[in-house]
mmCIF file of C-alpha atoms in Angstrom:
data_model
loop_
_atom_site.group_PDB
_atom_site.id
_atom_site.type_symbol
_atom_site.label_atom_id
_atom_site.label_comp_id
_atom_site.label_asym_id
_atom_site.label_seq_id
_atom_site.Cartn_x
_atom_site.Cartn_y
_atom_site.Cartn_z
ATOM 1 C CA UNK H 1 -7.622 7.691 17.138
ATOM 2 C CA UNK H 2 -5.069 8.539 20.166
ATOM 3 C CA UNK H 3 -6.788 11.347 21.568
ATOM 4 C CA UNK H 4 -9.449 10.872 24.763
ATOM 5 C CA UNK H 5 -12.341 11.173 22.494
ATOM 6 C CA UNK H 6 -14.066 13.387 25.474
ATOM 7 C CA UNK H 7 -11.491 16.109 24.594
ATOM 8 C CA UNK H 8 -12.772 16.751 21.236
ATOM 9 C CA UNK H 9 -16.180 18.711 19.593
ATOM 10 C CA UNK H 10 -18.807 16.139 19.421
ATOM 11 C CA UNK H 11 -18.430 16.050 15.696
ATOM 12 C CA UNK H 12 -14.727 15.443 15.577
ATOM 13 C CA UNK H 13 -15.307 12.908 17.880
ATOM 14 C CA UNK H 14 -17.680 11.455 15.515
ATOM 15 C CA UNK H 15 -16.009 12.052 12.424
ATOM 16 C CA UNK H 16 -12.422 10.680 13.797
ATOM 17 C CA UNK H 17 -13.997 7.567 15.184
ATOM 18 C CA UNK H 18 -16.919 6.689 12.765
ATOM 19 C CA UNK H 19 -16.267 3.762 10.966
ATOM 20 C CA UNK H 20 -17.561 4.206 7.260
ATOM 21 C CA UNK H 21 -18.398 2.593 3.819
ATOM 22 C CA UNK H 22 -20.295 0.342 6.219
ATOM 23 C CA UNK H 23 -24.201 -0.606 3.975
ATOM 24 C CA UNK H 24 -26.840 1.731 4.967
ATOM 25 C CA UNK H 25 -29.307 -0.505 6.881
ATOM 26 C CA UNK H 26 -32.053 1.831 5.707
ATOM 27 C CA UNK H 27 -30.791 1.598 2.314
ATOM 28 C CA UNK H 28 -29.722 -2.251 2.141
ATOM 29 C CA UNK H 29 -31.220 -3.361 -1.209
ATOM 30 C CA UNK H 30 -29.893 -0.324 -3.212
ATOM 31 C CA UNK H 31 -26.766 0.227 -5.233
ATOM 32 C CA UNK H 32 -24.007 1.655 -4.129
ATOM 33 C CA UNK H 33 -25.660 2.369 -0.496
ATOM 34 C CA UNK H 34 -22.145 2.604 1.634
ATOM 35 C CA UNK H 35 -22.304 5.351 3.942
ATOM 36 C CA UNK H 36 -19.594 7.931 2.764
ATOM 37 C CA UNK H 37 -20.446 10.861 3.493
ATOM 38 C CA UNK H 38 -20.504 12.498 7.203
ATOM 39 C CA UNK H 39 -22.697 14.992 8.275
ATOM 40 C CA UNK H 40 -21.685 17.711 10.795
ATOM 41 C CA UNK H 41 -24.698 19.017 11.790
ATOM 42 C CA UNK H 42 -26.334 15.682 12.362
ATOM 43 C CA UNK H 43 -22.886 13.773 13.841
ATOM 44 C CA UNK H 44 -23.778 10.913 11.685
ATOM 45 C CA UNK H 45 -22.319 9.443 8.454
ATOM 46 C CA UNK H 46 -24.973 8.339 5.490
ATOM 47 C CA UNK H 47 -25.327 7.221 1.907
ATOM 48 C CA UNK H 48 -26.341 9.106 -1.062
ATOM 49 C CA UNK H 49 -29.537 8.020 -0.869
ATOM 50 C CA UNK H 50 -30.094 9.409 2.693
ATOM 51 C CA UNK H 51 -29.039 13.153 1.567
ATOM 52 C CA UNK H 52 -32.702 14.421 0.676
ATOM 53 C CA UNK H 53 -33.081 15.287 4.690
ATOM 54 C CA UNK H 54 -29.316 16.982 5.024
ATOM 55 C CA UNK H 55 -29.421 19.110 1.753
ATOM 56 C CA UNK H 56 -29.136 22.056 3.542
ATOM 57 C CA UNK H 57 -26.704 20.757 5.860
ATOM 58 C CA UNK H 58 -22.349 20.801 6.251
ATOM 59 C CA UNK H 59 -21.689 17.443 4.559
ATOM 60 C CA UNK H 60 -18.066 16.204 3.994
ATOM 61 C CA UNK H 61 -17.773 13.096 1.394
ATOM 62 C CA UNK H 62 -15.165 10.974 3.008
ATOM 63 C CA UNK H 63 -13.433 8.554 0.550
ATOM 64 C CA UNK H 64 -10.851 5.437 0.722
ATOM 65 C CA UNK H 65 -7.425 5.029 -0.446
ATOM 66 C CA UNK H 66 -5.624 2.092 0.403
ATOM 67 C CA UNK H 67 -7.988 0.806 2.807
ATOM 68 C CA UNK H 68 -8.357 3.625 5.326
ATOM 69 C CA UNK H 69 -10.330 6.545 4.895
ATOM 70 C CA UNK H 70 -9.408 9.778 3.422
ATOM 71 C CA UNK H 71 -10.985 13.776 2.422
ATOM 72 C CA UNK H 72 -9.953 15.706 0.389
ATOM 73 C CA UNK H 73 -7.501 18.785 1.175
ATOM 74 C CA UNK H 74 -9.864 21.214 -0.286
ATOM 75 C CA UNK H 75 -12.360 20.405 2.815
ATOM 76 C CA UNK H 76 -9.964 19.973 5.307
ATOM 77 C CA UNK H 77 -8.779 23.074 4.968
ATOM 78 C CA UNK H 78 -12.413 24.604 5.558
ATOM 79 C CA UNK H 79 -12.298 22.943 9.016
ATOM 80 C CA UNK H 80 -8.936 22.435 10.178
ATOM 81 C CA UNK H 81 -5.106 23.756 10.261
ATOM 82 C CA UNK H 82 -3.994 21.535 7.761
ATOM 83 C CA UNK H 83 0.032 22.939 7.598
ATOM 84 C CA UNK H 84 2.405 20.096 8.034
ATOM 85 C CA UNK H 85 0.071 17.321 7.782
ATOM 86 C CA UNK H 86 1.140 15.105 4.510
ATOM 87 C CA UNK H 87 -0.888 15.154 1.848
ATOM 88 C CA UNK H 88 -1.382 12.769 -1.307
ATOM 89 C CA UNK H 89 -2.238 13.596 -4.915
ATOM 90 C CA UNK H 90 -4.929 10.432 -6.298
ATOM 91 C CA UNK H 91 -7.322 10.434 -9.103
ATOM 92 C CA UNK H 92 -5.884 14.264 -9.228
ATOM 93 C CA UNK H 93 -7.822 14.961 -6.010
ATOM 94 C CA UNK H 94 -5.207 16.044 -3.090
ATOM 95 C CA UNK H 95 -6.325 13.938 0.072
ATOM 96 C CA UNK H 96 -4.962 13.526 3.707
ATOM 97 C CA UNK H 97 -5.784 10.475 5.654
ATOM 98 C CA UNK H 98 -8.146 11.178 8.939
ATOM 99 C CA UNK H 99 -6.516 8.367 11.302
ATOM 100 C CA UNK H 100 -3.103 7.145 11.172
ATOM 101 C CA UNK H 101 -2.401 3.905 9.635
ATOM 102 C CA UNK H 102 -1.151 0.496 11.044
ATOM 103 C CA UNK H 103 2.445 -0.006 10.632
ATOM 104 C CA UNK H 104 4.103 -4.186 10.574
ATOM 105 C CA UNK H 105 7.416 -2.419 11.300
ATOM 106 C CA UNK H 106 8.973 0.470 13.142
ATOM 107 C CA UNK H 107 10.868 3.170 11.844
ATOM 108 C CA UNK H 108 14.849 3.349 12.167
ATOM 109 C CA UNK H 109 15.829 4.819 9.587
ATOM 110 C CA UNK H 110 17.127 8.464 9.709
ATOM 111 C CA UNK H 111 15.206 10.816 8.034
ATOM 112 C CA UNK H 112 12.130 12.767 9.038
ATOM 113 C CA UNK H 113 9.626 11.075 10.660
ATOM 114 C CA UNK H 114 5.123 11.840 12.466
ATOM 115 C CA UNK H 115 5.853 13.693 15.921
ATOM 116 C CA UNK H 116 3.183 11.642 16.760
ATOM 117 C CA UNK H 117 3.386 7.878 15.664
ATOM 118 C CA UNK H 118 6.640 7.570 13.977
ATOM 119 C CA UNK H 119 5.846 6.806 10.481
ATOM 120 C CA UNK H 120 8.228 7.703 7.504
ATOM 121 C CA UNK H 121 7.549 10.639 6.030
ATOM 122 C CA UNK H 122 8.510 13.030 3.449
ATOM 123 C CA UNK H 123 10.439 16.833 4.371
ATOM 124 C CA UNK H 124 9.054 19.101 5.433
ATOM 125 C CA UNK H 125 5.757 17.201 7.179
ATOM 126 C CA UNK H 126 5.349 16.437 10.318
ATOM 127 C CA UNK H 127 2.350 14.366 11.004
ATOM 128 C CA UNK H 128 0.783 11.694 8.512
ATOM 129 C CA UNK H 129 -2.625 12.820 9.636
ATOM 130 C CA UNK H 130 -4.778 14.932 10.780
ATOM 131 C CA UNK H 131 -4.932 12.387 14.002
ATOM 132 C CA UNK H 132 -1.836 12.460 15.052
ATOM 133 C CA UNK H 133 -1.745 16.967 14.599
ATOM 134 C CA UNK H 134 -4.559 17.140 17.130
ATOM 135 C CA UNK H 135 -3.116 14.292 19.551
ATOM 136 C CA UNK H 136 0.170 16.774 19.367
ATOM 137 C CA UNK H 137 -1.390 19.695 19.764
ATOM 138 C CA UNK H 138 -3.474 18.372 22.955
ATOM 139 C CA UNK H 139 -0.724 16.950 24.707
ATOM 140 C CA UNK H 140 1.653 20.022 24.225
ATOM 141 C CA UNK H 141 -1.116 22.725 24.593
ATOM 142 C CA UNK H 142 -4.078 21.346 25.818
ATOM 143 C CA UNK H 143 -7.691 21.467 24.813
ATOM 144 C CA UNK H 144 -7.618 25.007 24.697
ATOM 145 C CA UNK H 145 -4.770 24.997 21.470
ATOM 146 C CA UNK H 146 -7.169 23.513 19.133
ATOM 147 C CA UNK H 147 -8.969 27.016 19.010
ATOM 148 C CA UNK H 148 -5.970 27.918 16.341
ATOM 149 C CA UNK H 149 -6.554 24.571 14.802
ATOM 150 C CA UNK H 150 -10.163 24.238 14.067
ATOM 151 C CA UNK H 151 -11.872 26.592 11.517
ATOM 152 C CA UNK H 152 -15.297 27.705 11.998
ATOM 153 C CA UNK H 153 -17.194 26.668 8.827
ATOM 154 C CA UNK H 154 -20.441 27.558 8.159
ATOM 155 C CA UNK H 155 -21.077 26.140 4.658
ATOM 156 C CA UNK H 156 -19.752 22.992 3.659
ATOM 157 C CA UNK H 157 -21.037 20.851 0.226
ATOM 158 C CA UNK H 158 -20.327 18.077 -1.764
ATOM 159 C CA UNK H 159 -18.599 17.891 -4.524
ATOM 160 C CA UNK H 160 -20.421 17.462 -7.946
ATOM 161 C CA UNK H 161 -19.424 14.054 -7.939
ATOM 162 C CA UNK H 162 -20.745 13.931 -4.868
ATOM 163 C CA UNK H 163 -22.764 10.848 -5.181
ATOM 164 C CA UNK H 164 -19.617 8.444 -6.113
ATOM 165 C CA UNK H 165 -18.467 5.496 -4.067
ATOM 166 C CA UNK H 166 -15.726 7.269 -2.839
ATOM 167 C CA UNK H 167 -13.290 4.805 -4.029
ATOM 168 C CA UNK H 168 -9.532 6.012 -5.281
ATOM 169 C CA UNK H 169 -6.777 4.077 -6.845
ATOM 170 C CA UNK H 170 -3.668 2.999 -5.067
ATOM 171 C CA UNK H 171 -2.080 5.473 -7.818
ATOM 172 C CA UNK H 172 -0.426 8.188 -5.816
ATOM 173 C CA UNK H 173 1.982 10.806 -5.401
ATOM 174 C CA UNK H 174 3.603 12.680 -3.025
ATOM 175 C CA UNK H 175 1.911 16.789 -2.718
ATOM 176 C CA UNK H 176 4.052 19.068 -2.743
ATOM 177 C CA UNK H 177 3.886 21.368 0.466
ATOM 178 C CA UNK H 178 2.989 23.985 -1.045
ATOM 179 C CA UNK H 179 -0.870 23.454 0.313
ATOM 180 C CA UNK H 180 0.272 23.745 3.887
ATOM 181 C CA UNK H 181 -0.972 27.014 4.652
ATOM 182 C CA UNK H 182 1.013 29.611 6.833
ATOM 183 C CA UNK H 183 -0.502 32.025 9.440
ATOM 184 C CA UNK H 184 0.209 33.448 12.899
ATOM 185 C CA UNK H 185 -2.743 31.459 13.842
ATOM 186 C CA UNK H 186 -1.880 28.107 12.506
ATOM 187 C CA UNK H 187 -0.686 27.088 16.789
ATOM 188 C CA UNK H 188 3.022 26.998 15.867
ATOM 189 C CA UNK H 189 2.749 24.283 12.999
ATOM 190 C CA UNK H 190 3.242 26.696 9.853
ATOM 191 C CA UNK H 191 5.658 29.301 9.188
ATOM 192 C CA UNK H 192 8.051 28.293 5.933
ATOM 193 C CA UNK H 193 7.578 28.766 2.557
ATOM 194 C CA UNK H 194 8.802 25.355 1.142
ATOM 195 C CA UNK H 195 6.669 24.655 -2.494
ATOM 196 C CA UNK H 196 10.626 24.803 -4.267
ATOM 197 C CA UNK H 197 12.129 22.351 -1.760
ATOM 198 C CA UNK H 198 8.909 19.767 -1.589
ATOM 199 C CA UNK H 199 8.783 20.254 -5.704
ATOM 200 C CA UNK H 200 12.679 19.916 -5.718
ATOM 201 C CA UNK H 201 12.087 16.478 -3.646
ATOM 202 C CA UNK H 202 9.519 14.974 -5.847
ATOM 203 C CA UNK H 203 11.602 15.586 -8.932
ATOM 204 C CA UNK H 204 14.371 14.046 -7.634
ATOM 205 C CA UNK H 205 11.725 10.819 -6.379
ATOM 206 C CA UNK H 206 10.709 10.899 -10.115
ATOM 207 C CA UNK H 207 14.179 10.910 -11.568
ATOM 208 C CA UNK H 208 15.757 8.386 -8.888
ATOM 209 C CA UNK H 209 12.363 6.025 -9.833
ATOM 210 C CA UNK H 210 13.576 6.257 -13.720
ATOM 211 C CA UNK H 211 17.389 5.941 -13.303
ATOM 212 C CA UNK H 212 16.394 2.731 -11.602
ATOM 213 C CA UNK H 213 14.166 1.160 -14.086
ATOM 214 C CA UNK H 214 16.626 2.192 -16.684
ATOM 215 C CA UNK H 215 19.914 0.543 -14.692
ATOM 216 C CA UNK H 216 17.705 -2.931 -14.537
ATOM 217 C CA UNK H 217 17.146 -2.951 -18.378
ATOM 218 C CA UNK H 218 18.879 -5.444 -19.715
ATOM 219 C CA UNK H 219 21.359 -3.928 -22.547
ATOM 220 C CA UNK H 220 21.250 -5.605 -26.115
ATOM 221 C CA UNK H 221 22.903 -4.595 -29.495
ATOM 222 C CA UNK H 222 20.247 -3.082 -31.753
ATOM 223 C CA UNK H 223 18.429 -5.274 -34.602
ATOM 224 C CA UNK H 224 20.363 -2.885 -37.539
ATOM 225 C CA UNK H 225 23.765 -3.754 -36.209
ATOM 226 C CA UNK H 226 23.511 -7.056 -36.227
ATOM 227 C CA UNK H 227 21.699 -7.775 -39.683
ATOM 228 C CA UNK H 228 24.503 -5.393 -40.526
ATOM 229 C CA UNK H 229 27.057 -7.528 -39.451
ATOM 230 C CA UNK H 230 25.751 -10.192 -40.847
ATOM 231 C CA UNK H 231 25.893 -8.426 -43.769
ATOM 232 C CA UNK H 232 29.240 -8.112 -43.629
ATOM 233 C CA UNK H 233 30.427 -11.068 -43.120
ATOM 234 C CA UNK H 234 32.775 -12.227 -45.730
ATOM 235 C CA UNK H 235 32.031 -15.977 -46.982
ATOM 236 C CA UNK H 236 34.982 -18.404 -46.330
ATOM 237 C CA UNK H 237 36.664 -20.341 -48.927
ATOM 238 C CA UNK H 238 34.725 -23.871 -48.915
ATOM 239 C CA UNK H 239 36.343 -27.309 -48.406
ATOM 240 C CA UNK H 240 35.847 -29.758 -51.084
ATOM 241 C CA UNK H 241 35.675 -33.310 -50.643
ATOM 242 C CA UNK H 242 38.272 -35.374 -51.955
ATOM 243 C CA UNK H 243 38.280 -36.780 -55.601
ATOM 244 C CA UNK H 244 38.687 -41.048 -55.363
#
C-alpha cells in the first residue's frame, strides 16, 4: 500500500492493508478456516465459519491469484471507480488485484506502463491496481478526489460460492476494457470507448502466442509419403557371386 493509510476510510484502510488467508484462531481445528472474506461494517476479515454474526452485513470474498490477493470486478465496481485499472479473466471470474505486486526488475521497455509503480501493462490501462488509482488520485487531487472514486454501497453479498477457499489458477487472460466504466464522475480516469481496440489486442496476443508455437514445431514429411516412397522404389538388379 503507498498511500498514508490515515488518508483513507477506516475500511479501506483495513481492507488495503489486511493481510488474509491467514487460519482463523477462533476457528483453528476446522477445514478450510482461512480468513477470506472482509467485512465492511465490522473492518475485519473472517472465515466462513465466522459469517453466522455478519449475515446481514457488506461482506466482500477476497480471493488469491498468483500469490497476492484479488476481488472480483463485479464487487469492485459496487465500491470503487474501477475505469483504467487492469483487470484479469481466471476461473471465468474477472478480478483486479487490491495491492500492487513486487517486481525483480524495472521496466524499460516502451510501451504503456502503471502511472503509479511502473509495471508493464496492457493499452489502454493505466494502473495495475486499485492501489496504485487511489495513491494517483491522492497525490494529484487530494483526499477530497476520492469522493468521485468511492461508491456508496449499501448492500454488498457473497457470492453463492461464497464459502470456497478463494483459491484461482495461475490460468489467465487479459480483460478486455470494455468493463472500465465511463462517467463524468469517474475523477478524470474514464472517458473512451475502447472494447474493439482491447478485443483487437487480445486477438492479436492469441494469434502471435499460436504463430509461435507453430514456427517451433519441428517440420517432418508425413507417414503416407514415405511408405509411399518406399513403395515406389524400384528393386535394383542383384549381384551374383562368382561361379569357381
Amino acid at each position: 500500500m503507498l498511500v498514508s493509510s490515515h488518508l483513507l476510510p477506516h475500511w479501506l484502510q483495513v481492507l488495503l492493508t489486511e493481510k488474509f488467508f491467514n487460519a482463523c484462531i477462533i476457528h483453528e481445528e476446522a477445514k478450510k478456516n482461512e480468513k477470506n472474506i472482509f467485512c465492511l461494517d465490522c473492518c475485519i476479515s473472517i472465515c466462513p465459519h465466522c459469517l453466522s454474526p455478519h449475515s446481514s452485513h457488506r461482506l466482500l470474498q477476497i480471493r488469491r491469484y498468483v500469490y497476492h490477493d484479488v476481488i472480483r470486478l463485479g464487487d469492485a465496481q459496487k465500491l470503487f471507480d474501477c475505469a483504467f485499472v487492469q483487470s484479469y479473466t481466471t476461473n471465468s471470474a474477472k478480478v483486479i488485484f487490491l495491492n500492487p505486486r513486487p517486481q525483480t526488475r524495472q521496466f524499460r521497455g516502451s510501451g504503456n506502463v502503471c502511472g503509479n509503480c511502473d509495471r508493464s501493462l496492457q493499452d489502454p490501462y493505466l494502473f495495475c491496481s486499485l492501489s496504485c488509482k487511489i495513491d494517483c488520485i491522492v497525490r494529484t487531487k487530494g483526499v477530497g478526489g476520492l469522493s468521485s472514486f468511492l461508491f456508496d454501497c449499501k448492500f454488498l453479498s457473497l457470492p453463492e460460492s461464497g464459502s470456497d477457499d478463494g483459491f484461482m489458477t495461475p490460468d489467465s487472460v487479459l480483460e478486455p476494457a470494455a468493463s472500465n466504466r465511463t462517467s463524468s464522475s469517474s475523477g478524470g480516469y474514464g472517458g473512451v470507448g475502447c472494447r474493439t481496440i482491447a478485443c483487437t489486442a487480445t486477438t492479436e496476443i492469441v494469434r502471435k502466442k499460436r504463430s509461435s508455437l507453430s514456427a517451433c514445431r519441428p517440420i517432418f514429411p508425413r507417414i503416407s509419403e514415405i511408405s509411399a516412397g518406399l513403395m515406389n522404389r524400384r528393386k535394383k538388379t542383384p549381384n551374383r557371386a562368382p561361379l569357381y
